[in-house]
PDB file of C-alpha atoms and ligand atoms in Angstrom:
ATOM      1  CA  UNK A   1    -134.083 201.559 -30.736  1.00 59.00           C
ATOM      2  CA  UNK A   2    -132.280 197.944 -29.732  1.00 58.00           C
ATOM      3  CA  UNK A   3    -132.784 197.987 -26.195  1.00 71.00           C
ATOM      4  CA  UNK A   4    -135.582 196.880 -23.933  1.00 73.00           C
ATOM      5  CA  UNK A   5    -136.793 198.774 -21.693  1.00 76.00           C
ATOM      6  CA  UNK A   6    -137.877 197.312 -18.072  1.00 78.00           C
ATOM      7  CA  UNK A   7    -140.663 198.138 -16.581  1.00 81.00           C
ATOM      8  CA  UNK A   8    -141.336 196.187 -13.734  1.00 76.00           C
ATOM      9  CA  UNK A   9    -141.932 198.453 -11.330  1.00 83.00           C
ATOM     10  CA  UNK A  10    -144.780 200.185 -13.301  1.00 88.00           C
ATOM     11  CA  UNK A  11    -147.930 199.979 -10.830  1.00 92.00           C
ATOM     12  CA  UNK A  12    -150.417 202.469 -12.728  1.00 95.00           C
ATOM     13  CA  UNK A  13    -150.871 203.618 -16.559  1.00 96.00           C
ATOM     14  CA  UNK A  14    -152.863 206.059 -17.639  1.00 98.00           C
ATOM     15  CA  UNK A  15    -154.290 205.095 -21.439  1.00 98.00           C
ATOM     16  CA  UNK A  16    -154.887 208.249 -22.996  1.00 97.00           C
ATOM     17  CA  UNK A  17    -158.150 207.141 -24.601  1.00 97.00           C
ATOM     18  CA  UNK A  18    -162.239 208.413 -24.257  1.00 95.00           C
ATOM     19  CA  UNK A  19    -163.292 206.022 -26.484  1.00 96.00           C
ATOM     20  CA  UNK A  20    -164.714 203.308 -24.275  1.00 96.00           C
ATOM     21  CA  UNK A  21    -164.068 200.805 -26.918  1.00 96.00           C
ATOM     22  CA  UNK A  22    -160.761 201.409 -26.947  1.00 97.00           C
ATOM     23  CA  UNK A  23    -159.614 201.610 -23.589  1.00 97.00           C
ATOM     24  CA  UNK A  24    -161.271 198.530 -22.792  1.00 97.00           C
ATOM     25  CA  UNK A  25    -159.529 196.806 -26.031  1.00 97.00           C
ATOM     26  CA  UNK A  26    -156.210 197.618 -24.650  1.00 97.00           C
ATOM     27  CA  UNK A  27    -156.815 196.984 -21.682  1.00 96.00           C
ATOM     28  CA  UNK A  28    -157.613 193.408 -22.746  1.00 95.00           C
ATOM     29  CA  UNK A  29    -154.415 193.100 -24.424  1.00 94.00           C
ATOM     30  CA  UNK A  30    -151.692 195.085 -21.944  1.00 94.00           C
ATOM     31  CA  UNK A  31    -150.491 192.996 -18.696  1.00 91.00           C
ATOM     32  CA  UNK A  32    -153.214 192.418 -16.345  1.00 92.00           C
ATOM     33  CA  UNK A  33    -151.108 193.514 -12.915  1.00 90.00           C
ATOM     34  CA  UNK A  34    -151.141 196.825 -13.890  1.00 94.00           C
ATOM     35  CA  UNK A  35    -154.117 199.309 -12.509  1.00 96.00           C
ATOM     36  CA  UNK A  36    -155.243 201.457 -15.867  1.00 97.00           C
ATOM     37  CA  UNK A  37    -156.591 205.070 -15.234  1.00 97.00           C
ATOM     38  CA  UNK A  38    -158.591 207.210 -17.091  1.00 97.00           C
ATOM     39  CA  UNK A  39    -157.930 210.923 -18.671  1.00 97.00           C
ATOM     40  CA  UNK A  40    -161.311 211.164 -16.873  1.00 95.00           C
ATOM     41  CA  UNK A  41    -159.210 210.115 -13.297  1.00 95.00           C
ATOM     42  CA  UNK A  42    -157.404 213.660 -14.037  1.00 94.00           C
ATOM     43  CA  UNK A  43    -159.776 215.613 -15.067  1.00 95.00           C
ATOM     44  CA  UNK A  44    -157.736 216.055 -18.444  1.00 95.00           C
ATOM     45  CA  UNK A  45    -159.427 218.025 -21.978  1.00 92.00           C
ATOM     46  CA  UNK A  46    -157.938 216.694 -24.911  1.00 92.00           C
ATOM     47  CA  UNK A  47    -155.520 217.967 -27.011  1.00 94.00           C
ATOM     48  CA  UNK A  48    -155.765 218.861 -30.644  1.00 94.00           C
ATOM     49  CA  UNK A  49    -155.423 216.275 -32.914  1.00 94.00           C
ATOM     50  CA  UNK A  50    -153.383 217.806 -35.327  1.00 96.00           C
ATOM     51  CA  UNK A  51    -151.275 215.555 -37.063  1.00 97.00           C
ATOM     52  CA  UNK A  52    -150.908 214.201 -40.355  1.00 98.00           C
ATOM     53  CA  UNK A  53    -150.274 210.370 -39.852  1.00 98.00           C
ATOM     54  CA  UNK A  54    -151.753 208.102 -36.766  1.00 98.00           C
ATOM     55  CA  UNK A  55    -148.069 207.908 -34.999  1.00 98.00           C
ATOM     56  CA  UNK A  56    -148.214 211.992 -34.982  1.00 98.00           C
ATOM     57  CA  UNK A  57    -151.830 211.731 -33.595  1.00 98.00           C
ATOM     58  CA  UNK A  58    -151.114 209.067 -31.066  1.00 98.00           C
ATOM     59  CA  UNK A  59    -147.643 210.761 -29.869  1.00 98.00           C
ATOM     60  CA  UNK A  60    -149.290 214.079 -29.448  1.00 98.00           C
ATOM     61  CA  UNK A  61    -152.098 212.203 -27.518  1.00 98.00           C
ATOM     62  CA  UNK A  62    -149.664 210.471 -25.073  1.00 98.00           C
ATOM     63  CA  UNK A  63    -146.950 212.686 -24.783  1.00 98.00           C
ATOM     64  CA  UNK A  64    -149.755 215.439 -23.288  1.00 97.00           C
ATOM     65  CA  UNK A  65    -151.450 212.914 -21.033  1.00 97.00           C
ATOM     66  CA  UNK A  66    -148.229 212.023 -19.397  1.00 97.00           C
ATOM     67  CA  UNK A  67    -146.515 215.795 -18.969  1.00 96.00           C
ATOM     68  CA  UNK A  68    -149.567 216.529 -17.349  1.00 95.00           C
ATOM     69  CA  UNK A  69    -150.102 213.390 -14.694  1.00 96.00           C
ATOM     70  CA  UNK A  70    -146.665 212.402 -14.280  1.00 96.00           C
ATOM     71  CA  UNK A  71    -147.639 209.069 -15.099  1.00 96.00           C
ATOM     72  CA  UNK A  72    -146.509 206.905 -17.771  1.00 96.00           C
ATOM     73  CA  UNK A  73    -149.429 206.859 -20.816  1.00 97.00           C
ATOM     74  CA  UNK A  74    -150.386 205.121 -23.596  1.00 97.00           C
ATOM     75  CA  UNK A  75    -152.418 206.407 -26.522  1.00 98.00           C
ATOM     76  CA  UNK A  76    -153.829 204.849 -29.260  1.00 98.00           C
ATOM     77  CA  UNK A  77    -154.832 206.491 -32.904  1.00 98.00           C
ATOM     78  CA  UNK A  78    -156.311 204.093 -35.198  1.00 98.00           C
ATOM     79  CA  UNK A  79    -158.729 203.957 -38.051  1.00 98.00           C
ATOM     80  CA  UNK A  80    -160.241 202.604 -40.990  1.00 98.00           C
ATOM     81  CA  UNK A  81    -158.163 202.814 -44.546  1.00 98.00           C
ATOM     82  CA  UNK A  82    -160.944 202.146 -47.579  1.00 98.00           C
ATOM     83  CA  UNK A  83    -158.967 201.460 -50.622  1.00 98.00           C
ATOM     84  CA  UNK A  84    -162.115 202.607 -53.424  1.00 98.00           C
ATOM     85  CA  UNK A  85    -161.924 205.721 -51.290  1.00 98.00           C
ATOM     86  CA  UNK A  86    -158.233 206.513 -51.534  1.00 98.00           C
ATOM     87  CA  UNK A  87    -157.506 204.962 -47.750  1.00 98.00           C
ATOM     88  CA  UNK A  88    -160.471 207.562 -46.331  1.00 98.00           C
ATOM     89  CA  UNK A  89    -161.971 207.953 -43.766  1.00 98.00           C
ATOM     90  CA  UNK A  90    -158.056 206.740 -42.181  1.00 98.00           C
ATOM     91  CA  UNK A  91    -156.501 209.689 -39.297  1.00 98.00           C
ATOM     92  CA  UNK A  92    -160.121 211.020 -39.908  1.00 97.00           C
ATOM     93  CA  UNK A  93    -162.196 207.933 -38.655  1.00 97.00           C
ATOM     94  CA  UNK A  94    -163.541 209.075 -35.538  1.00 96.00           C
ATOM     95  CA  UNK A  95    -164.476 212.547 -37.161  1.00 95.00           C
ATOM     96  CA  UNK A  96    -166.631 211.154 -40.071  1.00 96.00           C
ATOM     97  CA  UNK A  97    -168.818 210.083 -37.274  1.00 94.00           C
ATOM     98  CA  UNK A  98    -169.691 214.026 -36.412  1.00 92.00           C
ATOM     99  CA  UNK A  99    -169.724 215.644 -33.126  1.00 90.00           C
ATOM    100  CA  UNK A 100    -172.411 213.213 -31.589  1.00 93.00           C
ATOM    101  CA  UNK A 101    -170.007 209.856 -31.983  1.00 92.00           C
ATOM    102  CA  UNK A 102    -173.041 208.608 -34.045  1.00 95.00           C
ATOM    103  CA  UNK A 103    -170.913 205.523 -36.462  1.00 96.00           C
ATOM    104  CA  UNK A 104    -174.128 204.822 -38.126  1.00 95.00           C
ATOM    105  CA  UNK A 105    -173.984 208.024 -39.932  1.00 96.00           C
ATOM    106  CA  UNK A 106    -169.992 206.889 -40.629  1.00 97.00           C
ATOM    107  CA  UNK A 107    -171.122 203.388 -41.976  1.00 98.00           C
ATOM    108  CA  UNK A 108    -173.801 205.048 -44.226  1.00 97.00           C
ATOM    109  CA  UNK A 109    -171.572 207.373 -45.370  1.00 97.00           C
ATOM    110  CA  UNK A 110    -169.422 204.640 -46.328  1.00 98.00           C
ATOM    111  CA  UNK A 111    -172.228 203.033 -48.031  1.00 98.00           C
ATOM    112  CA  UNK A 112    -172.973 205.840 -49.977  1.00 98.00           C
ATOM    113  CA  UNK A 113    -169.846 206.586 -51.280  1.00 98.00           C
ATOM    114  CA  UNK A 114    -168.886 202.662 -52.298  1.00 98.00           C
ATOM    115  CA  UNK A 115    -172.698 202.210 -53.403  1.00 98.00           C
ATOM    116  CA  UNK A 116    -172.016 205.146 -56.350  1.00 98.00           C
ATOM    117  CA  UNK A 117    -168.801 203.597 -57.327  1.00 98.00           C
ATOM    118  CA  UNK A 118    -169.990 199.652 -57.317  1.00 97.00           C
ATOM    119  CA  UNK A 119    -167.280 199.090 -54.451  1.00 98.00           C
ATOM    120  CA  UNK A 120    -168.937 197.844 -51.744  1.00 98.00           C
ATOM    121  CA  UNK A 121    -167.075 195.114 -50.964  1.00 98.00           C
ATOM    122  CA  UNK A 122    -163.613 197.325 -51.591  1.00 98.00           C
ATOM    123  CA  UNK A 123    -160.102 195.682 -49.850  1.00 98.00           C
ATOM    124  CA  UNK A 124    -159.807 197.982 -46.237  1.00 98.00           C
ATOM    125  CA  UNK A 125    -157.788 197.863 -43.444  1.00 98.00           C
ATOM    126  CA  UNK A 126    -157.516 199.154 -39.653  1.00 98.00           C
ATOM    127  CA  UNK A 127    -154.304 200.692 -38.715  1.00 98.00           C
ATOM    128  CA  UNK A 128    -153.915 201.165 -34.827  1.00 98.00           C
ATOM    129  CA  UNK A 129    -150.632 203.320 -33.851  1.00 98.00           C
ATOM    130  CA  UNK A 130    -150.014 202.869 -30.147  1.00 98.00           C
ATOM    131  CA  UNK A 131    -147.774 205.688 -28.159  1.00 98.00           C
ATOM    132  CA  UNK A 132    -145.897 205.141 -24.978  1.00 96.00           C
ATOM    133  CA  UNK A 133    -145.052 208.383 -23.081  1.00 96.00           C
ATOM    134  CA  UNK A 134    -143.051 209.214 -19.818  1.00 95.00           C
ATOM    135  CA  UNK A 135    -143.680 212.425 -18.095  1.00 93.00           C
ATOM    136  CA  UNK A 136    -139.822 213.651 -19.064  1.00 93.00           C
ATOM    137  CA  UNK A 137    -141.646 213.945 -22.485  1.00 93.00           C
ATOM    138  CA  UNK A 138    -140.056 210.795 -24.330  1.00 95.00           C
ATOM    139  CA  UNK A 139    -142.284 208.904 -26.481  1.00 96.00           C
ATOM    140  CA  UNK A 140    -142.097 205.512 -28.749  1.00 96.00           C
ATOM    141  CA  UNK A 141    -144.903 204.810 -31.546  1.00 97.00           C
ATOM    142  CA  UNK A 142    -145.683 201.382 -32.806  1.00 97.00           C
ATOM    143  CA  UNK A 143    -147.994 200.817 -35.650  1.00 98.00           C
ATOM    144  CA  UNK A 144    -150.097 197.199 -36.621  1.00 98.00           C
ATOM    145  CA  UNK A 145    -152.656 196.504 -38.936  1.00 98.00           C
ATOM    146  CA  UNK A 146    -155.777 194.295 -39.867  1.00 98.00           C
ATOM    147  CA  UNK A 147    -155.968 193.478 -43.481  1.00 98.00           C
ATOM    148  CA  UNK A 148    -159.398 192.782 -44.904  1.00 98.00           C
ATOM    149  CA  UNK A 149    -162.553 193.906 -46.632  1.00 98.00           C
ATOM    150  CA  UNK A 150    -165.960 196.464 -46.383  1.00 98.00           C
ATOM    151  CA  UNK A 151    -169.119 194.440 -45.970  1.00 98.00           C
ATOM    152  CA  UNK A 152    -172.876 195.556 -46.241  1.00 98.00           C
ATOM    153  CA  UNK A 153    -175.321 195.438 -44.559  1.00 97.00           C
ATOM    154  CA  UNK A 154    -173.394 195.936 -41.530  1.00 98.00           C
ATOM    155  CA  UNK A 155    -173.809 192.915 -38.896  1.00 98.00           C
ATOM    156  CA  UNK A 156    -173.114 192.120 -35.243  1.00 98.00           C
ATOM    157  CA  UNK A 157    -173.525 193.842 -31.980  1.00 97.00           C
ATOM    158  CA  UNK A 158    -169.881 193.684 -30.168  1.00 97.00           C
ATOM    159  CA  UNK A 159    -167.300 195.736 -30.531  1.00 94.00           C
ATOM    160  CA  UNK A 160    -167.336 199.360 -31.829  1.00 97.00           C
ATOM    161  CA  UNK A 161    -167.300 201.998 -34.402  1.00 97.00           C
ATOM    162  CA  UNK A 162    -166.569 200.107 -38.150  1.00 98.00           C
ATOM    163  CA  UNK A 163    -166.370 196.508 -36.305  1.00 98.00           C
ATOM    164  CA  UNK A 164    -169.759 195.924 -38.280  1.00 98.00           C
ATOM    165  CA  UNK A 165    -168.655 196.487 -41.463  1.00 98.00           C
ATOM    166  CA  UNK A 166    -165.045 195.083 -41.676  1.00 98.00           C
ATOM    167  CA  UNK A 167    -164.024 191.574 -42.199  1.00 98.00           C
ATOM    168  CA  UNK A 168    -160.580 190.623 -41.808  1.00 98.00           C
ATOM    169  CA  UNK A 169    -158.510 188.296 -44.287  1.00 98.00           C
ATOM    170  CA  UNK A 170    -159.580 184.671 -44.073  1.00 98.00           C
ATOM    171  CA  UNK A 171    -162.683 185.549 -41.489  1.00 98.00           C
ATOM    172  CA  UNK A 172    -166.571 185.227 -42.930  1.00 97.00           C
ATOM    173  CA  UNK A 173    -167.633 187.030 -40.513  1.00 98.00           C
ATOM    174  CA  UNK A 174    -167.224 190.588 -39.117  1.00 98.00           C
ATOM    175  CA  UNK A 175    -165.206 192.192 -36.449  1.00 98.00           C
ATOM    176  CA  UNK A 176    -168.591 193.190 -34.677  1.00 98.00           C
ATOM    177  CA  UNK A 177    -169.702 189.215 -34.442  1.00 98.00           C
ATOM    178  CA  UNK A 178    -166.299 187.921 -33.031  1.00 98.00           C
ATOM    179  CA  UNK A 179    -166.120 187.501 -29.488  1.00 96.00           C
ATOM    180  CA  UNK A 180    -163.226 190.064 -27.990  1.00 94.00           C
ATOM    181  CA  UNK A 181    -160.586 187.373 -27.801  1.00 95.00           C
ATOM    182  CA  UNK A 182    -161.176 186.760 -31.539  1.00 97.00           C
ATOM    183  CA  UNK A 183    -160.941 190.112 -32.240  1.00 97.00           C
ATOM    184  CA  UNK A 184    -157.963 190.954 -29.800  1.00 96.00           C
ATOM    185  CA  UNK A 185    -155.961 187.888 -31.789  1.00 96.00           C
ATOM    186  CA  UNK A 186    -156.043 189.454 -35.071  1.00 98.00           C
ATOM    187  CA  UNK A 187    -156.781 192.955 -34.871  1.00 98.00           C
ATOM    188  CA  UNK A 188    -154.306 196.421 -35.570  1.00 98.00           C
ATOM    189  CA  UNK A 189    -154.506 197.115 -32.048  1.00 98.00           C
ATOM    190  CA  UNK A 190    -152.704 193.957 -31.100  1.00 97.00           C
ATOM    191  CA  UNK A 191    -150.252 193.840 -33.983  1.00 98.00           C
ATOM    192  CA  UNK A 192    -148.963 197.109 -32.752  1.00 97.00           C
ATOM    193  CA  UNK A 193    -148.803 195.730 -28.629  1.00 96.00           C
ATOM    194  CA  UNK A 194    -147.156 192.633 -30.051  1.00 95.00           C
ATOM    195  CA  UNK A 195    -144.330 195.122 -31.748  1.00 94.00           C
ATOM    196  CA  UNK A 196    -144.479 197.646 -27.915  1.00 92.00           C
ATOM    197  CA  UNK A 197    -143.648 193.909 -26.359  1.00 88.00           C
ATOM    198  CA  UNK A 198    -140.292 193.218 -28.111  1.00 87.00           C
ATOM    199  CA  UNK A 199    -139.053 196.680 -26.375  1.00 87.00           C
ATOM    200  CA  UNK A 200    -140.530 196.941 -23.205  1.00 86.00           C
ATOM    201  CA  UNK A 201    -140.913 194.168 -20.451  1.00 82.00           C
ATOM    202  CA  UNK A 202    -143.740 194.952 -18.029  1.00 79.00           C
ATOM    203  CA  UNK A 203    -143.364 191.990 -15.248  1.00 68.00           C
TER     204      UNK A 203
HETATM  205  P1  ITT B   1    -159.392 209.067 -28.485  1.00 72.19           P
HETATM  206  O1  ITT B   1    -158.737 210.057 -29.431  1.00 72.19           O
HETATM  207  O2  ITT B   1    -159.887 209.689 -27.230  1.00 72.19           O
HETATM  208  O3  ITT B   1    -158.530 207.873 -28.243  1.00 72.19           O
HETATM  209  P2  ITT B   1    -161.195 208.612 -30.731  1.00 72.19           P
HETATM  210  O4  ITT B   1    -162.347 207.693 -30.936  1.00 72.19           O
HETATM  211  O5  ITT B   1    -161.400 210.057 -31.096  1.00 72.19           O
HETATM  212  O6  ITT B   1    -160.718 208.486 -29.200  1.00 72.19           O
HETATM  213  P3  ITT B   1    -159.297 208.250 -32.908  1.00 72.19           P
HETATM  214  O7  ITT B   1    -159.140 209.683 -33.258  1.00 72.19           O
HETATM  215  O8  ITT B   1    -158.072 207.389 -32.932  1.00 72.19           O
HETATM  216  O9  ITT B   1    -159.937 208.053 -31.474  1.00 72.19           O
HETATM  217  O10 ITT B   1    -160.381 207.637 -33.871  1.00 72.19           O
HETATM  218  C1  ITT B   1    -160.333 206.325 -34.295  1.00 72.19           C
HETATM  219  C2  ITT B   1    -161.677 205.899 -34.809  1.00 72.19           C
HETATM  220  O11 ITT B   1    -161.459 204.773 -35.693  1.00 72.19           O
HETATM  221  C3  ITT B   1    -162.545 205.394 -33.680  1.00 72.19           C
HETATM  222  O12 ITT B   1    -163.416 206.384 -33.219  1.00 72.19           O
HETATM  223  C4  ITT B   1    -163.267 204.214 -34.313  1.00 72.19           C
HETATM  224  O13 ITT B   1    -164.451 204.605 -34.849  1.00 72.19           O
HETATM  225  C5  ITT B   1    -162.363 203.761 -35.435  1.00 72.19           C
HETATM  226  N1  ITT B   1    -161.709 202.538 -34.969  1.00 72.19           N
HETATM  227  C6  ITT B   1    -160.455 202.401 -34.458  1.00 72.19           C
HETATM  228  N2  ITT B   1    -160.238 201.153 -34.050  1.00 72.19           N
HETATM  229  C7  ITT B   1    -161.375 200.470 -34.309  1.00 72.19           C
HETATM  230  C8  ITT B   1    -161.782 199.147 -34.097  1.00 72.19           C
HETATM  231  O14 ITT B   1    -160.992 198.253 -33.491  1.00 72.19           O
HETATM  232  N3  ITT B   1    -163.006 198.805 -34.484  1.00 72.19           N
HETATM  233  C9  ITT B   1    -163.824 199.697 -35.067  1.00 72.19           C
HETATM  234  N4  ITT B   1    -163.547 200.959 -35.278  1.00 72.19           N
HETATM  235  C10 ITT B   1    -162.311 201.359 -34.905  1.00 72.19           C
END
């Protein structure tokens, strides 16, 4: 893929997210003259998440999204990689918080398992794949990372999901005590926008 795609004329995407945290990360990072839309906007269900890595995740995300509003989408599938837990909870980060979106039971569960090992400050990473999709069903997947570490207890308020329990390379404190431009400077979901930015020109 060598050429760049322009999109100047691009008025409205949809980001093919329900995670509020999320859709209001990318919308930080993406170009502010475009008007964002919901899945909500279109009344859309979500597909299965069936996948095996976060590109397959976030392509079937966006690629469904678009064929059904006609608009372009993005999608994002990221997660947590725990090295003392062979990269786990990773593709399945947003299920290890159950049915009720409840990342306190996540974060203990994380606990738990590093506690019985004596790895609770284990080397972890966020991935974030991000998928762009046009309604004739083409997609491209970009993938970025945030090296760093677990941390108990878990601290800070911002943010959302593992933010309190991850601290990236370098940082003493943790994603969830950063303000959002911090965050957005560093973090997996903006290494993968910076890599969607040397292919496609917005304005
Ligand atoms: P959509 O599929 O609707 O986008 P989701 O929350 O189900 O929402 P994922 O399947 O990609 O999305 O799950 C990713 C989970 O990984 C997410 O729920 C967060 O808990 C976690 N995660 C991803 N990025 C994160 C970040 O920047 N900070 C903290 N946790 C993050």
């Amino acid at each position: 893929m060598h050429k760049l795609y322009e999109l100047k004329k691009v008025k409205k995407i949809l980001i093919a997210t329900n995670n509020p945290g999320k859709f209001r990360e990318l919308k930080e990072i993406l170009p502010k003259k475009i008007r964002y839309l919901k899945p909500k906007d279109f009344n859309l269900n979500e597909p299965v998440e069936n996948g095996k890595t976060f590109k397959e995740n976030a392509k079937i995300k966006s690629v469904f999204a678009a064929k059904k509003s006609g608009l372009i989408c993005i999608s994002d599938d990221s997660g947590l990689e725990v090295d003392a837990l062979d990269k786990k909870p990773g593709i399945f980060s947003a299920r290890w918080a159950g049915k009720t979106k409840n990342f306190d039971i996540a974060i203990k569960k994380i606990f738990n398992l590093l506690n019985k090992i004596k790895k609770l400050n284990s080397k972890a990473r966020f991935i974030c794949a991000i998928s762009i999709a046009f309604p004739n069903g083409k997609s491209f997947e970009f993938q970025g990372k945030v090296e760093g570490k677990i941390s108990f207890p878990a601290r800070g308020k911002k943010g959302f999901g593992y933010d309190p329990i991850f601290i990236a390379k370098g940082k003493k404190i943790t994603f969830a005590q950063m303000n959002k431009k911090e965050k957005n400077l560093i973090s997996h979901r903006f290494d993968a926008f910076k890599k969607i930015k040397k292919y496609f020109k917005f304005s």
